[in-house]
mmCIF file of C-alpha atoms in Angstrom:
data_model
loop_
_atom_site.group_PDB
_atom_site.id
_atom_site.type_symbol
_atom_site.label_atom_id
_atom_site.label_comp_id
_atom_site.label_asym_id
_atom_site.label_seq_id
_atom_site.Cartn_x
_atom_site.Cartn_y
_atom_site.Cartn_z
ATOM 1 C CA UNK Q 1 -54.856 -4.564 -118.998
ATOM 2 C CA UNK Q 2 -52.260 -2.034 -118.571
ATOM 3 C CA UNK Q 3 -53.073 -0.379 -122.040
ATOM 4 C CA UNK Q 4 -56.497 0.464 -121.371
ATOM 5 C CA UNK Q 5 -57.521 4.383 -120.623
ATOM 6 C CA UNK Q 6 -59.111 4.471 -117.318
ATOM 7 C CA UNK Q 7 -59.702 0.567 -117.200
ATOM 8 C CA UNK Q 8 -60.625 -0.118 -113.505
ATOM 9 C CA UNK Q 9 -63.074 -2.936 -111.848
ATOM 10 C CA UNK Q 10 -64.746 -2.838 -108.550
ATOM 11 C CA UNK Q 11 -64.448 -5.626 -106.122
ATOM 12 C CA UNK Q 12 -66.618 -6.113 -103.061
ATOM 13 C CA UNK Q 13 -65.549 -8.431 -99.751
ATOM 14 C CA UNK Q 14 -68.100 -8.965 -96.518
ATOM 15 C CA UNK Q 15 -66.308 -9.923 -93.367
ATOM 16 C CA UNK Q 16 -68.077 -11.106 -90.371
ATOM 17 C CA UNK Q 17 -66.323 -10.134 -86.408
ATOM 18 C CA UNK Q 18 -67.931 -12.639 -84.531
ATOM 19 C CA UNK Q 19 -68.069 -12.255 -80.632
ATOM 20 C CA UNK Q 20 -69.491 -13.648 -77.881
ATOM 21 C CA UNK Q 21 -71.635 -11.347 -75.038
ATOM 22 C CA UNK Q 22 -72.419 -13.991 -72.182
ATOM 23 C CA UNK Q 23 -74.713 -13.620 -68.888
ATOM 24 C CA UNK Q 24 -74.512 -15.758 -65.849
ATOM 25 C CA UNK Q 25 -77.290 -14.262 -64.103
ATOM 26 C CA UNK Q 26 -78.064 -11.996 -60.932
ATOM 27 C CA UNK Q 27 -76.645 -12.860 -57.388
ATOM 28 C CA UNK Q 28 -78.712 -15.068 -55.330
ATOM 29 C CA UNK Q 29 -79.037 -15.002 -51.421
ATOM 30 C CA UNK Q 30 -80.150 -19.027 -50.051
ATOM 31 C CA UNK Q 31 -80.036 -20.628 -47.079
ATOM 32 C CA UNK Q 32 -77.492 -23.360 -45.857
ATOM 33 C CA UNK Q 33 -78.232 -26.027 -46.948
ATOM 34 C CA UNK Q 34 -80.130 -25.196 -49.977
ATOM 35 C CA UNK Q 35 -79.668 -25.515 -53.135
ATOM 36 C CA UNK Q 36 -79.804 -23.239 -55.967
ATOM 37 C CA UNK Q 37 -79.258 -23.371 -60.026
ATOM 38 C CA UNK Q 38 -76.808 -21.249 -62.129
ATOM 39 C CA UNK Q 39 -77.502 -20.410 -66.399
ATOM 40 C CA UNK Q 40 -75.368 -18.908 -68.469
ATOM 41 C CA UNK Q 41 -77.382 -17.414 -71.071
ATOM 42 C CA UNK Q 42 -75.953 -16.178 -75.091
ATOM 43 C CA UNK Q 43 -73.969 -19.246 -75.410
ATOM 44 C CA UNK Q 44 -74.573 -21.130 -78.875
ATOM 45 C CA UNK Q 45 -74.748 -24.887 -78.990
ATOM 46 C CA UNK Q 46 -71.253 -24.827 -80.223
ATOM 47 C CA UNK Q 47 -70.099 -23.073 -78.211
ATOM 48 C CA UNK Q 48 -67.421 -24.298 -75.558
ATOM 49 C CA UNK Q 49 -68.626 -23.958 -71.632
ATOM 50 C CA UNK Q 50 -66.542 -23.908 -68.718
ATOM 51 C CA UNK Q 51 -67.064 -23.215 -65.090
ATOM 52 C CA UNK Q 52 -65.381 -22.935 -62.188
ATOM 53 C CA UNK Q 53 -66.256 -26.165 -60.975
ATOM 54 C CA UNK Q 54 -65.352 -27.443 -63.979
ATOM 55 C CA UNK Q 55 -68.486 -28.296 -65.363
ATOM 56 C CA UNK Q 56 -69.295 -27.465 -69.126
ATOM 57 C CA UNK Q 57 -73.371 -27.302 -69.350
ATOM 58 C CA UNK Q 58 -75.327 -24.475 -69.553
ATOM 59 C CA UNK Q 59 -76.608 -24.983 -65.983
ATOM 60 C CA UNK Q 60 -75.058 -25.896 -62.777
ATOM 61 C CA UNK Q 61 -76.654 -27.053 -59.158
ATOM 62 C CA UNK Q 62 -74.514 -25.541 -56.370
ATOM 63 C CA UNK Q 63 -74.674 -25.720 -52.658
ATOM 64 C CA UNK Q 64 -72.182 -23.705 -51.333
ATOM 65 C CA UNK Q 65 -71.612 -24.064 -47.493
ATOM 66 C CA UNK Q 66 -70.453 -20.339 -47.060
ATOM 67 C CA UNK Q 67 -70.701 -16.936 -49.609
ATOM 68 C CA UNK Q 68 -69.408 -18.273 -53.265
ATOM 69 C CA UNK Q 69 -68.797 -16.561 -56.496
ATOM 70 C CA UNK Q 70 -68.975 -19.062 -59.695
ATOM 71 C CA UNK Q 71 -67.338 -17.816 -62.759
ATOM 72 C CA UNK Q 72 -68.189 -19.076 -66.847
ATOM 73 C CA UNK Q 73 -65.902 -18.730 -69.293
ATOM 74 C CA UNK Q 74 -67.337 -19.373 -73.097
ATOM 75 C CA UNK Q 75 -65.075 -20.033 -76.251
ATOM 76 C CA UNK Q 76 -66.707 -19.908 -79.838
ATOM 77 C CA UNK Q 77 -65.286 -21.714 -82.756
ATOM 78 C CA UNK Q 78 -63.311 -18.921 -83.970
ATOM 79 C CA UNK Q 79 -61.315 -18.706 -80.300
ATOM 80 C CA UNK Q 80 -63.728 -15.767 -79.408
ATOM 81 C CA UNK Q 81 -64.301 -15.587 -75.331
ATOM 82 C CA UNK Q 82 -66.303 -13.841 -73.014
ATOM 83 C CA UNK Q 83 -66.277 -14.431 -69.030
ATOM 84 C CA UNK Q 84 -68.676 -13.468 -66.182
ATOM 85 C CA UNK Q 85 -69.423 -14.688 -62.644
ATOM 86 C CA UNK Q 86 -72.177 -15.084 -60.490
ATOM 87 C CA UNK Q 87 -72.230 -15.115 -56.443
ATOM 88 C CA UNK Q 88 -74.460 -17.125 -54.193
ATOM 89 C CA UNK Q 89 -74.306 -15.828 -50.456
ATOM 90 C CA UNK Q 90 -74.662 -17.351 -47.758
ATOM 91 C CA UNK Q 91 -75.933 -15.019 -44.777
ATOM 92 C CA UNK Q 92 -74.873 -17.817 -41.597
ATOM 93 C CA UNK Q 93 -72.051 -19.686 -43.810
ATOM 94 C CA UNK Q 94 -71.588 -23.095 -42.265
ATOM 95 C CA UNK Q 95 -75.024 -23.214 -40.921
ATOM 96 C CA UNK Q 96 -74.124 -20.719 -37.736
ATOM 97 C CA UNK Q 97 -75.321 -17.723 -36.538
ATOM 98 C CA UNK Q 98 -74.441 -15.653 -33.493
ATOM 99 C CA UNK Q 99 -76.433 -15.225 -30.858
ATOM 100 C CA UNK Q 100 -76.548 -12.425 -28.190
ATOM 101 C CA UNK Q 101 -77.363 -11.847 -24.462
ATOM 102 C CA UNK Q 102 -76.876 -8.872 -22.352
ATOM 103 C CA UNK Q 103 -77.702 -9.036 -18.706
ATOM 104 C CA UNK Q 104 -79.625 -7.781 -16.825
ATOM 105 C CA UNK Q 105 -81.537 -6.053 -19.914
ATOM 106 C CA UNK Q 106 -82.074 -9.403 -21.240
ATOM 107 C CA UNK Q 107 -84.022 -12.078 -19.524
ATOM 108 C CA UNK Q 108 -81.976 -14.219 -17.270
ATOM 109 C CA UNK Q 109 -81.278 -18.024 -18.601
ATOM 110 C CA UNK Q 110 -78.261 -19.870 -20.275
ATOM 111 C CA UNK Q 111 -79.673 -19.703 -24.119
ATOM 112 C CA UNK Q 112 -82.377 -17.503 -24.732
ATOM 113 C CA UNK Q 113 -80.790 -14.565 -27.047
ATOM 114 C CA UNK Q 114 -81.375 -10.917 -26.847
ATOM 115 C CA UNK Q 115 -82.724 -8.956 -29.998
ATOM 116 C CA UNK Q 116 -81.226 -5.186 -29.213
ATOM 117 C CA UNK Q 117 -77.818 -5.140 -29.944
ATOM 118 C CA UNK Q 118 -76.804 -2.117 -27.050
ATOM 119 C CA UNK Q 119 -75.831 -2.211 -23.992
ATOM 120 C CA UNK Q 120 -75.059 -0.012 -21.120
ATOM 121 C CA UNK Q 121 -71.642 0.454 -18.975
ATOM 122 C CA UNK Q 122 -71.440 -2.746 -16.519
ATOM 123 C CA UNK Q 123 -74.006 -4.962 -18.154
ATOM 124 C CA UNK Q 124 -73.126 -8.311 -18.719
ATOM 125 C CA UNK Q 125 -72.357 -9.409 -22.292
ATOM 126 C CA UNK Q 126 -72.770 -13.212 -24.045
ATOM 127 C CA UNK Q 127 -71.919 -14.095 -27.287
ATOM 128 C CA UNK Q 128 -72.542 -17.766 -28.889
ATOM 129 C CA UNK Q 129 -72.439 -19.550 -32.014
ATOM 130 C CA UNK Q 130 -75.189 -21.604 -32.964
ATOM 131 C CA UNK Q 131 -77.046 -23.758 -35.483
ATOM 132 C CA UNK Q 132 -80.860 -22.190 -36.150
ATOM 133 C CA UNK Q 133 -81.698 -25.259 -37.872
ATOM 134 C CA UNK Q 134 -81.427 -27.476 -34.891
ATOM 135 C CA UNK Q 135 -83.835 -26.299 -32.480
ATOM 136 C CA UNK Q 136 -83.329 -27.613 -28.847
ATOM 137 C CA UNK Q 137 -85.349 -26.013 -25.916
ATOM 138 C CA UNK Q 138 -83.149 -24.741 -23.274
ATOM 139 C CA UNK Q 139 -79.898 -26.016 -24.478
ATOM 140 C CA UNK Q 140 -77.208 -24.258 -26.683
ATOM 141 C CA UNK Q 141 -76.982 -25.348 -30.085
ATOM 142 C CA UNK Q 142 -73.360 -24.306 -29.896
ATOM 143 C CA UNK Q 143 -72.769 -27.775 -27.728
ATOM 144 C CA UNK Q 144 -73.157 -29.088 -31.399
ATOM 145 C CA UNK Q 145 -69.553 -27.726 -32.325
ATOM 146 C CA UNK Q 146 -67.433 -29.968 -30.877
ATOM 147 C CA UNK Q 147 -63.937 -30.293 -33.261
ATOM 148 C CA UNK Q 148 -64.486 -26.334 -34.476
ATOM 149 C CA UNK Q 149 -62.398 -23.719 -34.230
ATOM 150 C CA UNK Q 150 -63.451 -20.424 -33.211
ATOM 151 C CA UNK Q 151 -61.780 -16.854 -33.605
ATOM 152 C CA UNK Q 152 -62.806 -13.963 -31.653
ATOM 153 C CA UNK Q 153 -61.579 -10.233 -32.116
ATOM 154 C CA UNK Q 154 -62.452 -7.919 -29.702
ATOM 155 C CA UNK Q 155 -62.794 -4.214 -30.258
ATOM 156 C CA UNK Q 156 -59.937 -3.346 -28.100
ATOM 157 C CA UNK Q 157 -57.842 -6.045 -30.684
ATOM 158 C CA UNK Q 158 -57.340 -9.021 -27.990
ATOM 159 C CA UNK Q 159 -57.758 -12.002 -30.234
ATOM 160 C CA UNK Q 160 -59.088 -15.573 -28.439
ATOM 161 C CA UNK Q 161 -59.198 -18.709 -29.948
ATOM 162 C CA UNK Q 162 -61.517 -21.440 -29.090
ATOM 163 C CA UNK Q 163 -60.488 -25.015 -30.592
ATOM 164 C CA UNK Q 164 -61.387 -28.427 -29.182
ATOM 165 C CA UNK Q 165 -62.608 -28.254 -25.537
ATOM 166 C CA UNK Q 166 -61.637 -24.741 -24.854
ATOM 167 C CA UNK Q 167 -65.117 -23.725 -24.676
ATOM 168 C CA UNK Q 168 -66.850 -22.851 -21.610
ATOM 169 C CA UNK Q 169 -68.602 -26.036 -22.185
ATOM 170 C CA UNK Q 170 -67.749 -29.285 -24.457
ATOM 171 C CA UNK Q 171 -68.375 -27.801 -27.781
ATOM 172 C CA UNK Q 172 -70.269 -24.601 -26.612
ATOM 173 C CA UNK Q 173 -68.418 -21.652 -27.990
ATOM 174 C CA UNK Q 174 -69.202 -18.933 -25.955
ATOM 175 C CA UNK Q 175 -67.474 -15.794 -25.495
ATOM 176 C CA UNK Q 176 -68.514 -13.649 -22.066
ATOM 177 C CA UNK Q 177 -68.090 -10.382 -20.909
ATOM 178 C CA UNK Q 178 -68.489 -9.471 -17.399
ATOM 179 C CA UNK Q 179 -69.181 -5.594 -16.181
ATOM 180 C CA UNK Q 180 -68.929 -4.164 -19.213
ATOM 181 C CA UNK Q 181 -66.013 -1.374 -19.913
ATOM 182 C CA UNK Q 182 -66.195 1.599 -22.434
ATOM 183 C CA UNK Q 183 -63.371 -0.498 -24.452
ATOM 184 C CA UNK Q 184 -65.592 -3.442 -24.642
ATOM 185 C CA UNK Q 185 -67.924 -1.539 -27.165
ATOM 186 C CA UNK Q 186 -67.918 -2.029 -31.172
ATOM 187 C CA UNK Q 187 -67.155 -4.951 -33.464
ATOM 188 C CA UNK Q 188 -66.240 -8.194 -32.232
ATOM 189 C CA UNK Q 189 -64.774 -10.517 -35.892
ATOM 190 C CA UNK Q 190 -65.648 -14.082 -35.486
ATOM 191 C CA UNK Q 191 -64.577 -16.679 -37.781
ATOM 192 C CA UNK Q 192 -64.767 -20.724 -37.832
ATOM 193 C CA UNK Q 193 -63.218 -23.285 -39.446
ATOM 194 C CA UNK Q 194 -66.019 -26.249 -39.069
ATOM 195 C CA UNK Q 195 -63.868 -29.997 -38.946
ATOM 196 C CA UNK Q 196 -64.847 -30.864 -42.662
ATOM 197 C CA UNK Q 197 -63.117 -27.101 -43.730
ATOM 198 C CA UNK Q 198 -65.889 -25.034 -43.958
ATOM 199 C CA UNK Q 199 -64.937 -21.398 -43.507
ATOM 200 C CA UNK Q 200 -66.842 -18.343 -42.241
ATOM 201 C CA UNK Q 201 -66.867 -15.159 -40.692
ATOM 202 C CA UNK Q 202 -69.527 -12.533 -39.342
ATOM 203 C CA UNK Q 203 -69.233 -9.120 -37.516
ATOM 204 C CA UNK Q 204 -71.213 -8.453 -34.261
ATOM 205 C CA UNK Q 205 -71.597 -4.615 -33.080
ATOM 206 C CA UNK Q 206 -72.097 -3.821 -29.627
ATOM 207 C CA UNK Q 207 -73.589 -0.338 -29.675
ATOM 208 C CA UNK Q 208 -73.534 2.286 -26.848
ATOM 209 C CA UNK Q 209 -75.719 3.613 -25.492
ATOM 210 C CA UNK Q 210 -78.930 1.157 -24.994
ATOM 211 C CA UNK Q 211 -82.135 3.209 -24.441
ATOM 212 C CA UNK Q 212 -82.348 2.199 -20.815
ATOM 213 C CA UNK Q 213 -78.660 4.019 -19.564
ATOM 214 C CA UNK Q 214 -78.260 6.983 -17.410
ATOM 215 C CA UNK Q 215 -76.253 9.914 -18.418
ATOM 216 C CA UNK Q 216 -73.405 8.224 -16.295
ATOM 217 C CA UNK Q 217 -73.554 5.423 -19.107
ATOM 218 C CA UNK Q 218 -75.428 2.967 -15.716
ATOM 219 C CA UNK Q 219 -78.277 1.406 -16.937
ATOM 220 C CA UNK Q 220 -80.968 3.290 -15.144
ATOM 221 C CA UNK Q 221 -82.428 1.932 -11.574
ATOM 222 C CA UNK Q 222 -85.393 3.706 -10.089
ATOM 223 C CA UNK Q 223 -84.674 2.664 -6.590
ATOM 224 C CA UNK Q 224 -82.218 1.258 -4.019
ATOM 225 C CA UNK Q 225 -82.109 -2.293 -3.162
ATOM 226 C CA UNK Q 226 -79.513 -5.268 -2.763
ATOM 227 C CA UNK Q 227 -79.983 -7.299 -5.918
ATOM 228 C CA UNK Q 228 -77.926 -10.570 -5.493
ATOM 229 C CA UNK Q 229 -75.087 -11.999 -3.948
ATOM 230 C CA UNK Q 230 -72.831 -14.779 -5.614
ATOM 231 C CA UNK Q 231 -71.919 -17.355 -5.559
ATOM 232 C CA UNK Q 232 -73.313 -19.252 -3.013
ATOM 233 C CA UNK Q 233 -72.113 -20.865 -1.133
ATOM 234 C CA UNK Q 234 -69.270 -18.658 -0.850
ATOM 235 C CA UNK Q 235 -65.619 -20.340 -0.162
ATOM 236 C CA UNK Q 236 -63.835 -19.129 3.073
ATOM 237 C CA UNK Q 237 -61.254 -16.367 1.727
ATOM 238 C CA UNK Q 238 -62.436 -16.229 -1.435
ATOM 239 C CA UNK Q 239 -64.424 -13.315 -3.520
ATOM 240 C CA UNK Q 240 -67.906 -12.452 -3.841
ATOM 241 C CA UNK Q 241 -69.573 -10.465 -6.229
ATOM 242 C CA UNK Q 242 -72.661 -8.057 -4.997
ATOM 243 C CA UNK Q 243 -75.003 -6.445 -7.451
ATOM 244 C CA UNK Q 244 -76.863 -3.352 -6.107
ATOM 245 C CA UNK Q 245 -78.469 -1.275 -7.573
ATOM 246 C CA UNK Q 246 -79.300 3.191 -6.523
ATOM 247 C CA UNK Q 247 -81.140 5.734 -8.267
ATOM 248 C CA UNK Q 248 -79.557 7.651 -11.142
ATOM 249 C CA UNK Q 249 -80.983 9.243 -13.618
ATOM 250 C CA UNK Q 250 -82.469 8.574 -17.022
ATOM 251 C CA UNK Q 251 -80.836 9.007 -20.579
ATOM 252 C CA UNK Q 252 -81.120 12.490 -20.771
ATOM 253 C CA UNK Q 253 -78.668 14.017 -23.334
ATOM 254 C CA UNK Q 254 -76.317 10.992 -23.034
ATOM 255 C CA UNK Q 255 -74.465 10.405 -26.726
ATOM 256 C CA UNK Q 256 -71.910 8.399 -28.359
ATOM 257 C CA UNK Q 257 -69.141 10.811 -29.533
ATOM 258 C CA UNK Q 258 -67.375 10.090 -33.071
ATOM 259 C CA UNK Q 259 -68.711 8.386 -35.948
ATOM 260 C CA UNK Q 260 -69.464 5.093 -36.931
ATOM 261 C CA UNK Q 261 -66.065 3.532 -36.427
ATOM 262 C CA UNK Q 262 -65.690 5.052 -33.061
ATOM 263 C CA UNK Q 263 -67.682 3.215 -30.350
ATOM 264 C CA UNK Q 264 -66.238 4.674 -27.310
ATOM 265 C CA UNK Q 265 -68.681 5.646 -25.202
ATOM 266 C CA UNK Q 266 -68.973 9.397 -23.744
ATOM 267 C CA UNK Q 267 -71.023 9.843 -20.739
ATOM 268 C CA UNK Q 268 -70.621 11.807 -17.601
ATOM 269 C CA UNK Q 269 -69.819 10.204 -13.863
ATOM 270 C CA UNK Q 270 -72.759 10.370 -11.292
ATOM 271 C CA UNK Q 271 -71.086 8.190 -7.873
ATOM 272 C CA UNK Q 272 -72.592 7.486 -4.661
ATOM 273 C CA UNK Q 273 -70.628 5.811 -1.579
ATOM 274 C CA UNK Q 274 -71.622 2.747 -0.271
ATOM 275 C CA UNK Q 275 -70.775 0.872 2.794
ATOM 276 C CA UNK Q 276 -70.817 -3.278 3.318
ATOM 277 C CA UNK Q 277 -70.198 -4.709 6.452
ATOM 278 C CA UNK Q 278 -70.375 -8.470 7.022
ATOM 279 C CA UNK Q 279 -71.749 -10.141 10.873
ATOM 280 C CA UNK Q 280 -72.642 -13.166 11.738
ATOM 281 C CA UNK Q 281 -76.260 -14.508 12.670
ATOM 282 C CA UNK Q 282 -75.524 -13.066 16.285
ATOM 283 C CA UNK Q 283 -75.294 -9.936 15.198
ATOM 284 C CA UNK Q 284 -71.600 -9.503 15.992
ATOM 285 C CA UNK Q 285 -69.741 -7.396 13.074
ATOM 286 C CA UNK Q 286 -67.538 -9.860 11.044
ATOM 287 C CA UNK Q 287 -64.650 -7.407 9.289
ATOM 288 C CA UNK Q 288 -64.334 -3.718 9.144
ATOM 289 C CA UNK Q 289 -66.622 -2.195 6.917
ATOM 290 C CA UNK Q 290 -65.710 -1.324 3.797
ATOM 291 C CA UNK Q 291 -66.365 1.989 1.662
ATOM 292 C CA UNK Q 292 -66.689 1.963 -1.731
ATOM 293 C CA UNK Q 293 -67.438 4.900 -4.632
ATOM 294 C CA UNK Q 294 -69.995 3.592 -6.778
ATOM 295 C CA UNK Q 295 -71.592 4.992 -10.277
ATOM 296 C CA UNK Q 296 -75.217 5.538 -9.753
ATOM 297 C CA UNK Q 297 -77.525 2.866 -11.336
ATOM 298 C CA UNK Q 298 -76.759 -0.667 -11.329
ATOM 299 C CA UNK Q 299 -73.553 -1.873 -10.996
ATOM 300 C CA UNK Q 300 -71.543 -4.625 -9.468
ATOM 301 C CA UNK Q 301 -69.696 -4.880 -6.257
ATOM 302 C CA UNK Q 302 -66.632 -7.271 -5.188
ATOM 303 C CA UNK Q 303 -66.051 -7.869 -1.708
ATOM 304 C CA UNK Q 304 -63.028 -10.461 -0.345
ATOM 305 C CA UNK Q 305 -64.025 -12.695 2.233
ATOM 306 C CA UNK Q 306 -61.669 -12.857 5.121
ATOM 307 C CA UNK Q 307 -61.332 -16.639 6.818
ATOM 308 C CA UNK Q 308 -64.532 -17.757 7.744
ATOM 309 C CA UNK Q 309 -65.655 -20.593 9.750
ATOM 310 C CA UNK Q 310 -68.629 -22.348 8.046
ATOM 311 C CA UNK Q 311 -71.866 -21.097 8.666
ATOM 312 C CA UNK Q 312 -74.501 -18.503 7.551
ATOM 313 C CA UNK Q 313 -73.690 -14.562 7.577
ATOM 314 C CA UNK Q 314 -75.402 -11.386 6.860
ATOM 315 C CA UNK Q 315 -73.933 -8.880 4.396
ATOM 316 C CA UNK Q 316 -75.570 -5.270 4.772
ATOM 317 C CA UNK Q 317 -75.477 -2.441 2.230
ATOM 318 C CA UNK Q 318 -75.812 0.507 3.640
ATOM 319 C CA UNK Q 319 -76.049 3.900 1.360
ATOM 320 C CA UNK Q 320 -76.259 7.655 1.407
ATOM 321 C CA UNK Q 321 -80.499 7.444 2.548
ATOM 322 C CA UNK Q 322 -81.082 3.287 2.208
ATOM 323 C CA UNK Q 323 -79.952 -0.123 3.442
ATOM 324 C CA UNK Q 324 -80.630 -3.396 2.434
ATOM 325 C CA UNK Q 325 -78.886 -6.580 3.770
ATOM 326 C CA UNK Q 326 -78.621 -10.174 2.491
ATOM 327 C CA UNK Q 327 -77.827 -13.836 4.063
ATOM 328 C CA UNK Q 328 -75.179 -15.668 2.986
ATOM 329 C CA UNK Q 329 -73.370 -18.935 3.003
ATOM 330 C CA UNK Q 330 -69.894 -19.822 3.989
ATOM 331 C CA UNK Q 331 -68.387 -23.297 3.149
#
């Protein structure tokens, strides 16, 4: 009433913000194959629930084949929302891990993998996929892939693809490096695509320098002696690879220059001259001998046959204070 002195009156209103504060949980690490359940927790009864997958409980059962993140979205009745996501990894997505071998560190045999992950200048290098879950004695588990497709980067950036029957066997994808270069060091990227379209990648460091090279980067030999010959038999005219192995010396002050990122080794060069000559079982010398600058420590040799009637030979090593000879086969 307008009339009134000083007439006023006092009016009081509550309103309520309502808003929703969801949870999906902490990240969870299983193993393919496995299972694994997902809650989203500070949802109401009323509330609206919707997942990724397109589910709308509170809890979902998920088996992802590879490293997954979930997401939950949750609507109230007044339109208020809230998201969050969850992610279940996968540590060997499609059921495959990578297996290693590096020769002659590593005991000799098709499929036994290696546990150190360095290696020294002209070692031998072997890298496989395979399945841990199916465990068969002295057979790859990668011969289990037939119909997958394989990616490999190397550290120097060549990229090879392995895709039905490229492998060095049916459906064993197996990538090899022979005599090992300071380029061949750091991370080799592989990635799959399984036939179904199951995804997955992993990251394999070679490190330099393994604790058994020489300061010429060699792994380390404590004596002088013709280690093998192959292959055998050996075609007429064709080339044959000699392992041999002289005395160098042990790790000393050899390092890895750069950081992480930068694999290249550094070591210094420690050579030796060598000398092969090839005769026959009479004794009568074959070819003219050939000189060749070695580093010190094990390394591998390749000598070219000249034409060769069939038969047995004798190829002789002879060094600075040492020989050594071995027989071989021509066909």
């Amino acid at each position: 009433d307008s009339t009134l002195q000083e007439c006023s009156e006092e009016l009081t209103f509550t309103v309520t913000v309502q808003s929703v504060d969801i949870d999906a949980g902490a990240d969870v690490v299983i193993k393919y194959g496995d299972s694994t359940t997902l809650t989203v927790s500070g949802a109401d009864a009323s509330d609206s629930i919707l997942w990724s997958t397109g589910e709308t409980t509170t809890s979902i059962v998920v088996s992802p084949e590879s490293t997954t993140t979930y997401s939950v979205t949750v609507v109230n009745a007044l339109g208020c929302m809230d998201e969050d996501s969850v992610t279940v990894e996968i540590p060997n997505p499609c059921g495959i891990e990578p297996a290693f071998k590096i020769l002659p560190r590593d005991q000799p045999g098709n499929y036994t993998p290696g546990y150190e992950t360095a290696a020294c200048i002209g070692d031998n290098f072997y890298l496989w996929m395979f399945d841990p879950t199916l465990d068969v004695p002295g057979v790859s588990n990668g011969q289990f892939y037939n119909d997958w497709k394989f990616t490999y980067v190397f550290p120097n950036g060549e990229v090879l693809v392995q895709d039905v029957g490229s492998g060095l066997f049916e459906g064993n994808h197996r990538i090899s490096i022979l005599d090992l270069t300071p380029e061949d060091f750091g991370d080799y990227n592989v990635s799959w695509v399984s036939p179904e379209g199951c995804a997955g990648s992993t990251v394999f460091t070679l490190n330099f320098p393994d604790s058994g090279c020489g300061v010429n980067g060699r792994r380390v030999s404590d004596f002088y002696s013709f280690d093998a010959v192959y292959p055998m038999p050996a075609l007429s005219g064709s080339e044959i690879t000699l392992e041999i192995s002289t005395k160098n010396q042990s790790i000393g002050d050899l390092t890895a220059k750069g950081d992480s990122t930068d694999k290249t080794p550094d070591f210094v060069s420690r050579k030796e001259t060598i000398k092969l000559s090839l005769y026959n079982m009479s004794g009568r010398l074959m070819a003219q001998a050939k000189s060749y600058d070695v580093e010190q420590g094990k390394v591998k040799v390749y000598y070219q046959l000249g034409n060769l009637p069939t038969g047995n030979y004798i190829i002789k090593v002879d060094g600075d204070n040492w020989t050594d000879s071995k027989q071989i086969i021509v066909k």
